Amino acid sequence: MLVSSIADHMQCPRTRPAQLPNPDFQPQYPSFSIRFPENISQLVMAVIGAQHKSASDAADGASRATLTIFLTSRASTTPPSFFEWTSVTDNKGFYNIAALAYWPSKTAYESWAEESGFKAWWQALDPDSPNGWFLEAFFPTTDRFETLFNTDTAREGSAHMGQCMSEAVKEHGYWGSMRDRISLSQTDGLEGVKAVPDEYRSPPQDVTPTGRVIIPGRKNLAVIRSGQDWLDTTLEERSLYLDTMHPVLTKGMEFLRDHGEEVGCYSCRFMEVVDLKTAKPEGIDRTFGLAYFDELASLEKWCKEHPTHLAIFKGFFQYAKKLGNNVTLRVFHEVMVLQPEQQYFDILNAELYSVLVSVAARGL
Ligand code: HEM
């Protein structure tokens, strides 16, 4: 029996129609959503990192070591529920290393920032430091957050704060199901502010004399973290993934990164999880696309219409067919639609910072 992706306590009479094609719709394969304890009403996902001119500039591990001190500080009673290291080289060749960290409430995040000394350190950072620093923190209330996993055993990101994984959900397998999984969409259209192309790549306008840029949030910014994990695949599936899916996915991510303004995407980073304990000698086995769209409708449109995601999407079904549906590749995503005050972008040494473009550099 399929269940709703929206937890019972978050369901309410709809004032806006669901996208579900018909009430008897049956997805062709199972997928699952995280169930959070009822006392979690707001989560935090933060991307805290350093930008270096090249990977060799970061080879001494100093920026990562510095952030690790705060993330693992025993002085904090509310350390992250989970964090891991991720990296990406952007289209200007800059190397970015970042912790992706989660907390079960904004209060917990703020206490951690105080008690660990992170906040004081961050505020005193020297703008002339040899590398850039960035803090991108998101504070979605759970009614603005949805997840979808193709397996009920994955432990990714916000799953570390979940109570359990749901039974197989009914809201998937059709375009628009992402929206149907967001509880607030029952009563709200989640419209954002359509950005004009100029806004995407213009340099931030509000650089302070200290070189720090704080970018204001935008109404209903849509953030997606869409991940792929082929760590436990067989050799056969691994080759199939790397030969057929990964190249198409890379193309899609490069399109969003380099031409995102054509489809309402401010920023896209195709990131690798840097996990020395679990990486196989052949290389990295987990990646995710982290992308920011001007509104949910733009993200929906890209998935449904753009050749890059359509190629990924169709490729996935051929892939599953070849494996007789014995897919062990794990895919998942976390999507949030954020109010302006649920976003915090603080960037230091901004002239180096080419990845996050000017989200709302021109205001709302
Ligand atoms: C939906 C495949 C990467 C964005 C889907 C669905 C599949 C799929 C099968 C339908 C899921 C369902 O409802 O049951 C894949 C595969 C990927 C991949 C195999 C990588 C190997 C990405 C990336 C992004 C993305 C990197 C964005 C950064 C989305 C979104 C939806 C979706 C937003 C939901 C669309 C909606 O419900 O309206 N994808 N995808 N996908 N995908 Fe992807």
Short mmCIF file of C-alpha atoms and ligand atoms in Angstrom, two decimals:
data_model
loop_
_atom_site.label_atom_id
_atom_site.label_comp_id
_atom_site.label_asym_id
_atom_site.label_seq_id
_atom_site.Cartn_x
_atom_site.Cartn_y
_atom_site.Cartn_z
CA MET A 1 0.00 0.00 0.00
CA LEU A 2 1.44 3.35 -1.01
CA VAL A 3 1.59 6.18 1.52
CA SER A 4 1.75 9.92 1.06
CA SER A 5 5.16 11.53 1.01
CA ILE A 6 3.60 14.27 3.13
CA ALA A 7 3.57 13.07 6.74
CA ASP A 8 0.13 12.69 8.31
CA HIS A 9 0.58 15.63 10.68
CA MET A 10 1.40 17.91 7.73
CA GLN A 11 -1.57 17.07 5.56
CA CYS A 12 -4.37 19.61 5.22
CA PRO A 13 -7.29 20.25 2.87
CA ARG A 14 -5.88 21.25 -0.50
CA THR A 15 -6.70 24.65 -1.90
CA ARG A 16 -4.42 23.92 -4.86
CA PRO A 17 -4.77 20.84 -7.04
CA ALA A 18 -2.16 18.10 -6.90
CA GLN A 19 -0.24 17.27 -10.08
CA LEU A 20 -1.01 13.54 -9.66
CA PRO A 21 -2.31 12.37 -13.07
CA ASN A 22 -5.27 10.52 -11.49
CA PRO A 23 -6.19 9.19 -8.05
CA ASP A 24 -5.40 5.58 -9.11
CA PHE A 25 -1.97 6.42 -10.51
CA GLN A 26 0.60 3.70 -9.68
CA PRO A 27 4.32 4.50 -10.05
CA GLN A 28 6.28 1.82 -11.90
CA TYR A 29 8.93 1.46 -9.20
CA PRO A 30 9.11 2.23 -5.48
CA SER A 31 10.60 5.39 -3.99
CA PHE A 32 10.75 6.69 -0.45
CA SER A 33 10.84 9.92 1.57
CA ILE A 34 12.41 10.70 4.93
CA ARG A 35 10.08 10.92 7.90
CA PHE A 36 11.22 13.51 10.44
CA PRO A 37 10.18 13.44 14.10
CA GLU A 38 7.24 15.77 14.68
CA ASN A 39 9.36 18.00 16.91
CA ILE A 40 11.61 18.86 13.96
CA SER A 41 9.91 21.72 12.17
CA GLN A 42 12.93 23.45 10.64
CA LEU A 43 16.19 21.99 9.39
CA VAL A 44 19.51 23.53 8.56
CA MET A 45 21.74 22.61 5.65
CA ALA A 46 24.93 24.64 5.45
CA VAL A 47 27.67 24.63 2.85
CA ILE A 48 30.76 26.00 4.57
CA GLY A 49 33.86 26.14 2.49
CA ALA A 50 36.98 27.64 1.07
CA GLN A 51 37.82 28.59 -2.47
CA HIS A 52 41.38 28.18 -3.68
CA LYS A 53 42.95 29.23 -6.95
CA SER A 54 43.78 25.60 -7.67
CA ALA A 55 43.66 22.19 -6.03
CA SER A 56 47.40 22.37 -5.36
CA ASP A 57 46.85 25.57 -3.35
CA ALA A 58 44.59 23.55 -1.07
CA ALA A 59 46.87 20.53 -0.90
CA ASP A 60 48.13 21.34 2.59
CA GLY A 61 44.56 20.81 3.85
CA ALA A 62 44.76 23.95 6.01
CA SER A 63 41.33 25.38 5.18
CA ARG A 64 39.68 22.03 5.74
CA ALA A 65 41.57 21.52 9.00
CA THR A 66 40.46 24.94 10.25
CA LEU A 67 36.78 24.24 9.56
CA THR A 68 37.08 20.76 11.07
CA ILE A 69 38.09 22.29 14.40
CA PHE A 70 34.73 24.08 14.62
CA LEU A 71 32.63 21.27 13.18
CA THR A 72 33.98 18.78 15.70
CA SER A 73 34.37 21.17 18.62
CA ARG A 74 33.59 19.61 21.99
CA ALA A 75 32.68 23.06 23.30
CA SER A 76 29.44 22.83 21.37
CA THR A 77 26.43 21.02 22.80
CA THR A 78 24.79 21.04 19.37
CA PRO A 79 27.35 19.88 16.83
CA PRO A 80 26.07 19.06 13.33
CA SER A 81 23.90 15.95 13.20
CA PHE A 82 25.98 15.02 10.21
CA PHE A 83 28.61 16.54 7.97
CA GLU A 84 30.83 15.43 5.15
CA TRP A 85 33.41 16.97 2.83
CA THR A 86 32.72 17.78 -0.75
CA SER A 87 34.69 19.44 -3.51
CA VAL A 88 34.34 20.91 -6.95
CA THR A 89 36.58 22.66 -9.44
CA ASP A 90 34.52 25.39 -11.03
CA ASN A 91 34.48 26.70 -14.57
CA LYS A 92 37.21 29.23 -13.78
CA GLY A 93 39.47 26.49 -12.52
CA PHE A 94 39.09 27.44 -8.85
CA TYR A 95 39.05 24.58 -6.41
CA ASN A 96 36.33 24.62 -3.77
CA ILE A 97 36.37 22.44 -0.69
CA ALA A 98 33.30 22.57 1.54
CA ALA A 99 31.66 20.87 4.47
CA LEU A 100 28.04 20.02 3.88
CA ALA A 101 26.55 20.09 7.37
CA TYR A 102 23.07 19.56 8.83
CA TRP A 103 21.37 20.55 12.08
CA PRO A 104 17.86 19.68 13.31
CA SER A 105 16.95 23.32 14.09
CA LYS A 106 18.11 26.85 13.51
CA THR A 107 18.62 27.22 17.26
CA ALA A 108 20.96 24.23 17.24
CA TYR A 109 22.94 25.73 14.36
CA GLU A 110 23.19 29.12 16.04
CA SER A 111 24.29 27.60 19.36
CA TRP A 112 26.92 25.58 17.54
CA ALA A 113 28.18 28.69 15.76
CA GLU A 114 28.52 30.52 19.11
CA GLU A 115 29.83 27.73 21.30
CA SER A 116 32.33 26.28 18.85
CA GLY A 117 33.84 29.71 18.22
CA PHE A 118 32.95 29.49 14.53
CA LYS A 119 30.90 32.69 14.53
CA ALA A 120 33.60 34.81 16.15
CA TRP A 121 36.23 33.34 13.84
CA TRP A 122 34.10 33.85 10.75
CA GLN A 123 33.33 37.44 11.60
CA ALA A 124 36.98 38.23 12.16
CA LEU A 125 38.22 36.57 8.96
CA ASP A 126 40.82 38.52 7.11
CA PRO A 127 39.55 39.58 3.67
CA ASP A 128 43.11 39.45 2.43
CA SER A 129 43.50 35.79 3.26
CA PRO A 130 45.02 33.86 0.37
CA ASN A 131 41.80 31.95 -0.26
CA GLY A 132 38.12 32.83 -0.41
CA TRP A 133 35.59 31.58 2.17
CA PHE A 134 31.89 30.99 1.73
CA LEU A 135 28.97 30.21 3.98
CA GLU A 136 25.68 29.29 2.37
CA ALA A 137 23.14 28.33 5.03
CA PHE A 138 19.55 27.27 4.42
CA PHE A 139 16.87 27.08 7.09
CA PRO A 140 13.86 25.38 5.47
CA THR A 141 10.82 24.71 7.58
CA THR A 142 9.77 21.10 7.00
CA ASP A 143 6.67 22.21 5.09
CA ARG A 144 9.07 23.63 2.47
CA PHE A 145 11.27 20.57 2.22
CA GLU A 146 10.94 17.25 0.40
CA THR A 147 13.09 14.22 -0.26
CA LEU A 148 12.98 11.27 -2.62
CA PHE A 149 15.18 8.18 -2.49
CA ASN A 150 15.16 5.14 -4.79
CA THR A 151 16.06 2.94 -1.80
CA ASP A 152 14.85 2.90 1.78
CA THR A 153 18.29 2.16 3.19
CA ALA A 154 20.30 5.22 2.12
CA ARG A 155 21.73 7.49 4.79
CA GLU A 156 22.27 10.78 3.03
CA GLY A 157 22.30 14.32 4.42
CA SER A 158 19.04 15.12 6.14
CA ALA A 159 18.28 11.38 6.57
CA HIS A 160 20.64 11.56 9.54
CA MET A 161 17.98 13.58 11.37
CA GLY A 162 15.07 11.47 10.21
CA GLN A 163 13.08 9.10 12.39
CA CYS A 164 12.84 6.54 9.59
CA MET A 165 12.24 6.19 5.89
CA SER A 166 8.61 6.14 4.75
CA GLU A 167 6.93 3.21 3.08
CA ALA A 168 6.87 3.53 -0.71
CA VAL A 169 5.26 6.86 -1.58
CA LYS A 170 2.59 7.58 -4.15
CA GLU A 171 3.82 11.04 -5.20
CA HIS A 172 6.53 10.13 -7.68
CA GLY A 173 6.98 8.81 -11.18
CA TYR A 174 5.24 11.75 -12.86
CA TRP A 175 6.34 15.29 -13.65
CA GLY A 176 5.20 17.61 -10.90
CA SER A 177 5.52 14.98 -8.18
CA MET A 178 8.30 16.98 -6.52
CA ARG A 179 5.78 19.78 -5.91
CA ASP A 180 3.21 17.31 -4.61
CA ARG A 181 5.71 16.11 -2.01
CA ILE A 182 6.18 19.61 -0.59
CA SER A 183 3.60 20.01 2.14
CA LEU A 184 3.16 23.75 1.63
CA SER A 185 2.18 23.18 -2.02
CA GLN A 186 -1.18 21.97 -0.73
CA THR A 187 -2.11 25.60 -0.21
CA ASP A 188 0.61 27.71 -1.86
CA GLY A 189 1.84 28.08 -5.45
CA LEU A 190 5.45 28.64 -4.28
CA GLU A 191 5.99 31.31 -6.91
CA GLY A 192 9.37 32.99 -6.82
CA VAL A 193 10.69 36.07 -8.54
CA LYS A 194 11.66 35.34 -12.12
CA ALA A 195 15.16 36.64 -12.64
CA VAL A 196 16.14 38.46 -15.79
CA PRO A 197 19.27 37.10 -17.53
CA ASP A 198 21.37 40.09 -16.44
CA GLU A 199 20.91 39.17 -12.84
CA TYR A 200 22.56 35.81 -13.15
CA ARG A 201 26.13 36.64 -13.90
CA SER A 202 26.57 40.25 -12.81
CA PRO A 203 29.18 40.76 -10.12
CA PRO A 204 27.79 41.19 -6.62
CA GLN A 205 26.90 44.81 -6.04
CA ASP A 206 27.12 45.03 -2.30
CA VAL A 207 30.76 44.29 -1.51
CA THR A 208 31.61 45.88 1.82
CA PRO A 209 34.91 47.68 2.40
CA THR A 210 36.14 44.51 4.10
CA GLY A 211 35.57 42.50 0.95
CA ARG A 212 32.65 40.61 2.47
CA VAL A 213 29.49 40.04 0.45
CA ILE A 214 26.23 39.19 2.14
CA ILE A 215 23.66 38.33 -0.48
CA PRO A 216 20.02 38.85 0.46
CA GLY A 217 17.65 35.94 0.04
CA ARG A 218 15.07 35.78 -2.73
CA LYS A 219 11.41 34.91 -2.42
CA ASN A 220 10.94 31.15 -2.81
CA LEU A 221 14.42 30.36 -4.08
CA ALA A 222 14.41 26.65 -5.01
CA VAL A 223 17.44 24.64 -3.93
CA ILE A 224 18.07 21.06 -5.02
CA ARG A 225 20.75 18.62 -3.93
CA SER A 226 20.46 15.65 -6.24
CA GLY A 227 22.85 12.82 -5.40
CA GLN A 228 24.25 9.66 -6.95
CA ASP A 229 26.03 6.87 -5.07
CA TRP A 230 27.55 3.95 -6.94
CA LEU A 231 29.72 2.76 -4.07
CA ASP A 232 27.99 -0.60 -3.69
CA THR A 233 27.38 -1.39 -7.33
CA THR A 234 28.80 -4.52 -8.93
CA LEU A 235 31.65 -4.10 -11.39
CA GLU A 236 29.18 -4.55 -14.24
CA GLU A 237 26.78 -1.91 -12.95
CA ARG A 238 29.62 0.40 -12.09
CA SER A 239 30.89 0.34 -15.67
CA LEU A 240 27.38 0.80 -16.99
CA TYR A 241 26.87 3.82 -14.75
CA LEU A 242 30.23 5.37 -15.56
CA ASP A 243 29.91 4.72 -19.29
CA THR A 244 26.28 5.64 -19.88
CA MET A 245 24.81 7.77 -17.08
CA HIS A 246 27.70 9.74 -15.66
CA PRO A 247 28.71 11.45 -18.94
CA VAL A 248 25.13 12.59 -19.59
CA LEU A 249 24.76 13.80 -16.03
CA THR A 250 28.03 15.72 -16.33
CA LYS A 251 26.71 17.40 -19.48
CA GLY A 252 23.50 18.38 -17.71
CA MET A 253 25.39 19.82 -14.78
CA GLU A 254 27.74 21.74 -17.09
CA PHE A 255 24.76 23.16 -18.92
CA LEU A 256 23.23 24.45 -15.69
CA ARG A 257 26.58 25.77 -14.53
CA ASP A 258 27.45 27.58 -17.76
CA HIS A 259 24.05 28.44 -19.25
CA GLY A 260 21.79 28.31 -16.21
CA GLU A 261 20.34 31.75 -16.94
CA GLU A 262 18.51 30.23 -19.92
CA VAL A 263 16.38 28.15 -17.56
CA GLY A 264 16.24 30.16 -14.32
CA CYS A 265 19.24 28.54 -12.61
CA TYR A 266 21.54 30.86 -10.67
CA SER A 267 24.19 28.41 -9.76
CA CYS A 268 25.02 24.75 -10.22
CA ARG A 269 27.92 22.82 -8.83
CA PHE A 270 28.48 19.17 -9.62
CA MET A 271 30.23 18.15 -6.42
CA GLU A 272 32.16 15.08 -5.40
CA VAL A 273 31.94 13.67 -1.91
CA VAL A 274 35.47 13.57 -0.58
CA ASP A 275 35.44 10.53 1.60
CA LEU A 276 38.79 8.87 1.90
CA LYS A 277 37.40 6.06 4.03
CA THR A 278 34.90 4.81 1.49
CA ALA A 279 36.26 5.88 -1.89
CA LYS A 280 37.37 2.95 -3.99
CA PRO A 281 40.85 3.02 -5.50
CA GLU A 282 39.21 3.68 -8.89
CA GLY A 283 38.06 7.05 -7.62
CA ILE A 284 35.16 8.93 -6.13
CA ASP A 285 31.88 7.05 -5.86
CA ARG A 286 29.42 9.68 -4.74
CA THR A 287 28.48 12.93 -6.38
CA PHE A 288 25.67 15.44 -6.20
CA GLY A 289 24.41 18.40 -8.14
CA LEU A 290 23.73 21.41 -5.94
CA ALA A 291 21.66 23.94 -7.84
CA TYR A 292 19.74 27.13 -7.04
CA PHE A 293 16.77 28.12 -9.19
CA ASP A 294 14.78 31.35 -9.17
CA GLU A 295 11.64 29.32 -8.44
CA LEU A 296 10.37 25.78 -8.27
CA ALA A 297 8.58 26.12 -11.61
CA SER A 298 11.93 26.75 -13.36
CA LEU A 299 13.42 23.60 -11.82
CA GLU A 300 10.34 21.63 -12.85
CA LYS A 301 10.55 22.94 -16.38
CA TRP A 302 14.24 22.10 -16.72
CA CYS A 303 13.64 18.50 -15.57
CA LYS A 304 10.66 17.96 -17.76
CA GLU A 305 11.76 19.69 -20.93
CA HIS A 306 15.46 20.17 -21.13
CA PRO A 307 17.33 17.61 -23.27
CA THR A 308 20.01 17.19 -20.62
CA HIS A 309 17.68 16.01 -17.84
CA LEU A 310 15.48 14.14 -20.28
CA ALA A 311 18.57 12.27 -21.44
CA ILE A 312 19.47 11.45 -17.81
CA PHE A 313 15.90 10.44 -17.07
CA LYS A 314 15.47 8.21 -20.12
CA GLY A 315 18.99 6.81 -19.70
CA PHE A 316 18.01 5.69 -16.21
CA PHE A 317 15.18 3.49 -17.45
CA GLN A 318 17.36 1.88 -20.12
CA TYR A 319 19.98 1.35 -17.46
CA ALA A 320 17.45 -0.30 -15.14
CA LYS A 321 16.20 -2.50 -18.00
CA LYS A 322 19.72 -3.68 -18.81
CA LEU A 323 20.17 -4.73 -15.19
CA GLY A 324 16.83 -6.51 -15.08
CA ASN A 325 15.73 -3.87 -12.55
CA ASN A 326 18.43 -5.05 -10.12
CA VAL A 327 19.72 -1.51 -9.71
CA THR A 328 22.02 -0.91 -6.78
CA LEU A 329 22.91 2.64 -7.82
CA ARG A 330 21.42 4.91 -5.17
CA VAL A 331 19.90 8.20 -6.28
CA PHE A 332 18.12 10.70 -4.11
CA HIS A 333 17.35 14.36 -3.82
CA GLU A 334 16.56 16.97 -1.22
CA VAL A 335 14.58 19.98 -2.41
CA MET A 336 13.71 23.12 -0.49
CA VAL A 337 11.79 26.26 -1.40
CA LEU A 338 12.99 29.05 0.82
CA GLN A 339 11.69 32.33 2.12
CA PRO A 340 14.24 35.17 1.97
CA GLU A 341 15.00 34.92 5.69
CA GLN A 342 15.63 31.19 5.33
CA GLN A 343 18.74 31.84 3.20
CA TYR A 344 22.08 33.21 4.28
CA PHE A 345 24.93 33.78 1.81
CA ASP A 346 28.10 35.26 3.24
CA ILE A 347 31.14 35.33 1.02
CA LEU A 348 34.60 36.54 1.78
CA ASN A 349 37.23 37.46 -0.74
CA ALA A 350 34.51 37.64 -3.32
CA GLU A 351 36.62 38.34 -6.36
CA LEU A 352 37.66 34.71 -6.18
CA TYR A 353 34.16 33.51 -5.75
CA SER A 354 32.95 32.55 -9.17
CA VAL A 355 30.53 29.80 -8.30
CA LEU A 356 27.64 31.39 -6.52
CA VAL A 357 26.67 34.18 -8.84
CA SER A 358 24.78 37.19 -7.76
CA VAL A 359 21.72 35.65 -6.20
CA ALA A 360 19.65 38.77 -5.72
CA ALA A 361 22.60 41.09 -6.18
CA ARG A 362 19.98 43.49 -7.44
CA GLY A 363 17.59 42.93 -4.59
CA LEU A 364 14.16 41.39 -4.65
C1 HEM B 1 13.11 13.50 -11.28
C2 HEM B 1 16.54 10.47 -12.73
C3 HEM B 1 19.90 13.77 -11.74
C4 HEM B 1 16.44 16.97 -10.84
C5 HEM B 1 13.76 12.39 -11.73
C6 HEM B 1 13.15 11.11 -11.91
C7 HEM B 1 14.10 10.26 -12.33
C8 HEM B 1 15.33 11.01 -12.40
C9 HEM B 1 13.96 8.77 -12.65
C10 HEM B 1 11.69 10.77 -11.62
C11 HEM B 1 11.65 10.38 -10.16
C12 HEM B 1 10.27 9.98 -9.71
O1 HEM B 1 9.40 10.85 -9.60
O2 HEM B 1 10.09 8.79 -9.47
C13 HEM B 1 17.73 11.08 -12.48
C14 HEM B 1 19.01 10.39 -12.49
C15 HEM B 1 19.96 11.31 -12.22
C16 HEM B 1 19.27 12.59 -12.03
C17 HEM B 1 19.19 8.90 -12.73
C18 HEM B 1 21.46 11.15 -12.11
C19 HEM B 1 22.11 10.03 -12.37
C20 HEM B 1 19.25 14.94 -11.47
C21 HEM B 1 19.90 16.16 -11.16
C22 HEM B 1 18.92 17.09 -10.92
C23 HEM B 1 17.66 16.41 -11.06
C24 HEM B 1 21.40 16.33 -11.05
C25 HEM B 1 19.03 18.54 -10.58
C26 HEM B 1 20.11 19.15 -10.19
C27 HEM B 1 15.26 16.27 -10.80
C28 HEM B 1 14.01 16.81 -10.30
C29 HEM B 1 13.05 15.82 -10.43
C30 HEM B 1 13.73 14.68 -11.00
C31 HEM B 1 13.80 18.21 -9.73
C32 HEM B 1 11.57 15.91 -10.03
C33 HEM B 1 10.73 16.44 -11.15
C34 HEM B 1 9.27 16.54 -10.78
O3 HEM B 1 8.78 15.72 -10.01
O4 HEM B 1 8.61 17.44 -11.28
N1 HEM B 1 15.10 12.31 -12.05
N2 HEM B 1 17.94 12.41 -12.22
N3 HEM B 1 17.90 15.12 -11.43
N4 HEM B 1 15.06 15.00 -11.22
FE1 HEM B 1 16.45 13.77 -11.89
#
